[in-house]
Amino acid sequence: MQNVLADRELLESLAPEVEANLARHIDIAAEWQPHDYVPWDEGRNFVFLGGTDWEAAQSELSEVAKTALTVSVLIADNLPSYHREIGKYLRIGPWWRWVGRWTAEENRHEILIRNYLMVTRAVDPVALERLRMKHMTDNYTRPAMHLIDVLAEWAFEERAAAVRHRNTEALGENPVVTAISARLAADDELQAVFYANLVSAALDLTPDQAVRAIADRIADFHVPVAVLADGRTSDEVLAEAGIYDSAREPELVFKPLLEEWKIFTRTDFGDEGKKAVAELEHLRG
């Protein structure tokens, strides 16, 4: 029977992997500036500063693009707030440096999308702000997770975000939205690699414990959902448009990572690990 490692032991054992992956991430990540993607010359004041307030006719985006970008604001805004959860664990050395880097990157995404939506008057700014405030206040309801659960969760979260942004890019909504979506997807993909690499290292260190965390996080996985003005939910709209369909998560989010981690071909699982693998059997192939 394999030993179960405490989070403190895992933090210390995985720290060299964090250091190496943080250096790789910084070396590969492209430098870009949020302000470059915002068409500032389209902006004008709202009533508070003597201008005109938002009206639906001012928006030139499709409903699908508006929903996709609104969901991206909520997720990018709230991912750094999960700092409350991961900050309880990742307070030392390279772990803490990664948390700072990742939080800054996600915050940059939110700044870019929100600025674009406000300047172009693509969505109702009051409704968006109310939704954002509610989401930030109420939405974090997951139970506390152990370290490997956190790493697996964010590997899935970032891969899902990349899928969503690549599909938004493929809409061809307009050149700016396409460029924004491509830029965010590239960041998401690179962040997903960071977390996936750490999960891989955890699998080598404590296979049963790691695959148990992977199975648990897949069973509980869900993306944030917003209720729209017409009563529909964002996941319904995005699924209909082919932007993000939770029914395709096994194919697009889970299976690629399970294959990368060699979950179904590893030979180092004990009895407990084999039980977790059995729960994932429906995702094989």
JSON list of C-alpha atoms in Angstrom, two decimals, residues 4 7 15 30 42 45 50 106 137 149 165 175 184-185 193 218 233 247 255 267 275:
[
{"chain": "A", "resi": 4, "resn": "VAL", "atom": "CA", "xyz": [-0.37, 9.13, 1.49]},
{"chain": "A", "resi": 7, "resn": "ASP", "atom": "CA", "xyz": [0.25, 18.63, 1.65]},
{"chain": "A", "resi": 15, "resn": "ALA", "atom": "CA", "xyz": [8.94, 22.60, -5.28]},
{"chain": "A", "resi": 30, "resn": "ALA", "atom": "CA", "xyz": [4.74, 36.11, -25.00]},
{"chain": "A", "resi": 42, "resn": "GLU", "atom": "CA", "xyz": [-14.74, 54.07, -30.08]},
{"chain": "A", "resi": 45, "resn": "ASN", "atom": "CA", "xyz": [-18.60, 59.04, -21.66]},
{"chain": "A", "resi": 50, "resn": "GLY", "atom": "CA", "xyz": [-22.08, 64.12, -19.21]},
{"chain": "A", "resi": 106, "resn": "GLU", "atom": "CA", "xyz": [-5.70, 36.10, -15.17]},
{"chain": "A", "resi": 137, "resn": "THR", "atom": "CA", "xyz": [-19.31, 37.22, -3.73]},
{"chain": "A", "resi": 149, "resn": "ASP", "atom": "CA", "xyz": [-6.79, 18.31, -6.18]},
{"chain": "A", "resi": 165, "resn": "HIS", "atom": "CA", "xyz": [-11.51, 30.90, -26.35]},
{"chain": "A", "resi": 175, "resn": "PRO", "atom": "CA", "xyz": [-10.97, 41.19, -36.10]},
{"chain": "A", "resi": 184, "resn": "LEU", "atom": "CA", "xyz": [-6.34, 34.52, -24.31]},
{"chain": "A", "resi": 185, "resn": "ALA", "atom": "CA", "xyz": [-6.40, 30.97, -25.66]},
{"chain": "A", "resi": 193, "resn": "VAL", "atom": "CA", "xyz": [0.72, 22.98, -19.40]},
{"chain": "A", "resi": 218, "resn": "ILE", "atom": "CA", "xyz": [-13.43, 15.17, -12.97]},
{"chain": "A", "resi": 233, "resn": "THR", "atom": "CA", "xyz": [-28.24, 30.20, -18.89]},
{"chain": "A", "resi": 247, "resn": "ALA", "atom": "CA", "xyz": [-21.31, 17.28, -22.93]},
{"chain": "A", "resi": 255, "resn": "LYS", "atom": "CA", "xyz": [-9.32, 12.70, -22.32]},
{"chain": "A", "resi": 267, "resn": "THR", "atom": "CA", "xyz": [1.72, 0.11, -14.12]},
{"chain": "A", "resi": 275, "resn": "LYS", "atom": "CA", "xyz": [-10.19, 1.84, -8.08]}
]
